[in-house]
C-alpha positions as MATLAB code, in Angstrom:
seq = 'XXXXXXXXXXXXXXXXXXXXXXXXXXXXXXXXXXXXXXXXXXXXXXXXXXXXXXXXXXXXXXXXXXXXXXXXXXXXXXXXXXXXXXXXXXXXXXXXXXXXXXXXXXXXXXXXXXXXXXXXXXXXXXXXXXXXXXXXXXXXXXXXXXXXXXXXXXXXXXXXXXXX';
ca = [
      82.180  117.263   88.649;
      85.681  118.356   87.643;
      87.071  117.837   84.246;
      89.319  115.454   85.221;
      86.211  113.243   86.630;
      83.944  114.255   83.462;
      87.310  112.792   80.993;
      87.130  109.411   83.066;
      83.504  108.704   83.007;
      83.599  109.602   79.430;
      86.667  107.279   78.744;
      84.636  104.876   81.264;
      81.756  104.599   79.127;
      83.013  104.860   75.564;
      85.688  101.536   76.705;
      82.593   99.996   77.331;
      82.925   99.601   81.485;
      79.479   97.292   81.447;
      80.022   93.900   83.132;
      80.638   91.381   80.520;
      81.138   87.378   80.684;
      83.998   86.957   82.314;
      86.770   85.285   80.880;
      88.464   81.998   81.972;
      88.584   80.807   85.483;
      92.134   81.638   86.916;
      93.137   83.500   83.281;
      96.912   84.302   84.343;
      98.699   84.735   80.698;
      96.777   87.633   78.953;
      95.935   87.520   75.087;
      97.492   89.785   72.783;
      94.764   93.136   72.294;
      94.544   94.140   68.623;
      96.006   97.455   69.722;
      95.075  100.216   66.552;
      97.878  102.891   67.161;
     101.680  102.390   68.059;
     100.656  104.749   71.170;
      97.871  102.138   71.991;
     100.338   99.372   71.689;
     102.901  101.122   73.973;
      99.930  101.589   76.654;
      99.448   97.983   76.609;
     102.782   97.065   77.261;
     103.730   99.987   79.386;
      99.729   99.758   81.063;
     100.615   96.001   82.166;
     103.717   96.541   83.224;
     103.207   99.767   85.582;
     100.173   97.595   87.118;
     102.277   94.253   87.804;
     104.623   96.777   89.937;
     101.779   98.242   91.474;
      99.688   95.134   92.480;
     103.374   93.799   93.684;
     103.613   96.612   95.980;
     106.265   98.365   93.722;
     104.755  101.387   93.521;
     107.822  103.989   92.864;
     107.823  103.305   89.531;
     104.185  104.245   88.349;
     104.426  107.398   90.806;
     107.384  108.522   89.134;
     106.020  108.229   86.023;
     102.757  110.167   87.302;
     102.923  113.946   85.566;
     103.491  116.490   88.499;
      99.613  117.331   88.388;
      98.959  113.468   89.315;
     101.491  113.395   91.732;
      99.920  116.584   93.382;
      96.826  114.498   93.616;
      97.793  111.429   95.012;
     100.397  113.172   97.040;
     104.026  111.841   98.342;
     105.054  108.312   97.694;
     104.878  107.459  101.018;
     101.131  108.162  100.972;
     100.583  106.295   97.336;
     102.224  103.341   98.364;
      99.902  103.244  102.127;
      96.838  103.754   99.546;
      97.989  100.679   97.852;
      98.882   98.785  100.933;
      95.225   99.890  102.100;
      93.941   98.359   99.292;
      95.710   95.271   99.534;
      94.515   94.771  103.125;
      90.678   95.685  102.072;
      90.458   94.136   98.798;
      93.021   91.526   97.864;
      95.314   90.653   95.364;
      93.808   90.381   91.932;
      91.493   87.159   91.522;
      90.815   87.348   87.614;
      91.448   89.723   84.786;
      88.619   90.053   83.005;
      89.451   92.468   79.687;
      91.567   95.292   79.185;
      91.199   97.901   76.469;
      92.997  100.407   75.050;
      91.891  103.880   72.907;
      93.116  107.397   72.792;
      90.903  110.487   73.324;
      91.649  113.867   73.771;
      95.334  113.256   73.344;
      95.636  110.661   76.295;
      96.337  106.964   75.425;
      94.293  104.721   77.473;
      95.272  101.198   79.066;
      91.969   99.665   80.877;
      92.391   95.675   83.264;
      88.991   95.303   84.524;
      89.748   92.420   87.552;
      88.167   91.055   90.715;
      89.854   90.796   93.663;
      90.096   87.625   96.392;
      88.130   89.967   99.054;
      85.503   91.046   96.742;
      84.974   88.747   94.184;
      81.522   89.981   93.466;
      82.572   93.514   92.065;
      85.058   94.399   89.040;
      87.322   97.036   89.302;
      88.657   99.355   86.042;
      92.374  100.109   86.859;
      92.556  103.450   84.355;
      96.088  104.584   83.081;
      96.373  107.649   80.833;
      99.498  108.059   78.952;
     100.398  111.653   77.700;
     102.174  112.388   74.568;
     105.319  111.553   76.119;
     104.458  108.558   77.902;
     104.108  110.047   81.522;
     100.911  108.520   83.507;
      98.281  111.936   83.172;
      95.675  109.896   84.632;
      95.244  107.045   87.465;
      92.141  106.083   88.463;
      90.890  102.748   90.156;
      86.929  102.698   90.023;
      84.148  100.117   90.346;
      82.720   99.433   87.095;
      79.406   99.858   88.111;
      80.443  103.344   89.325;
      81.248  104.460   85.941;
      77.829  105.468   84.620;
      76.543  108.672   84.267;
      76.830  111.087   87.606;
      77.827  108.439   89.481;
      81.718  108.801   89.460;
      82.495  111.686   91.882;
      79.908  109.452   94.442;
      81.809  106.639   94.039;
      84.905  109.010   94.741;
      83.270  111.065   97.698;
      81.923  107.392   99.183;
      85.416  106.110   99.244;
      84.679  103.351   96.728;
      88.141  103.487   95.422;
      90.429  100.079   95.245;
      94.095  100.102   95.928;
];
């Protein structure tokens, strides 16, 4: 597992990614998160925002605020936003948020929306935005949370069990 995969399970895990009781039926307004840290706070803000563009299908603006290393990874716009539209098609636009979390380790700020989706209501999906010292997105991950545990990550990843 690479270190990038071994800093997300371990971010995974200590956000607590278990399946909890899910919140409201049809939750659209989200509660204000007792956010420790003025970085924390900006991730929540900046964490909701970048995913509102992103389920929209407005992707340019969270790629351009990927570091150059994440945008190496997910590759040219063109193929970030046909990974999103991919997911649209497969998954669905978001059914219910669930929680979201913030915390900071290793120098990354964290913002966390655990959701389901209309197509697959039956599994929750972490959303995972990393936000470096100067607020560019270090990290993007969308995983199942059931995928999170130990050693089970990079399976999830080889499988294809990513969300869009």
């Amino acid at each position: 597992m690479t270190p990038f995969w071994q800093l997300l399970t371990a971010c995974c895990l200590s956000c607590g990614l278990a399946l909890a009781a899910p919140a409201g039926a049809g939750q659209t307004a989200l509660p204000a998160l007792p956010a420790a840290t003025a970085a924390e706070r900006a991730a929540l803000t900046r964490g909701r925002a970048l995913v509102a563009d992103f389920y929209a299908l407005r992707v340019e603006r969270l790629w351009q605020s990927f570091t150059p290393q994440m945008q190496a990874e997910w590759g040219p716009l063109a193929a970030f936003r046909a990974y999103r539209e991919a997911g649209l098609r497969t998954y669905g636009a978001e059914r219910r948020v669930l929680r979201e979390r913030t915390f900071t380790q290793g120098g990354v700020t964290y913002y966390v929306r655990s959701a389901t989706f209309g197509r697959d209501p039956g599994t929750v999906w972490a959303v995972v935005l990393g936000f470096d010292a100067v607020g560019r997105v270090a990290r993007f991950a969308i995983v199942a949370e059931a995928k999170t545990q130990p050693g089970r990550v990079a399976a999830a990843r080889e499988a294809g069990a990513w969300a869009g």
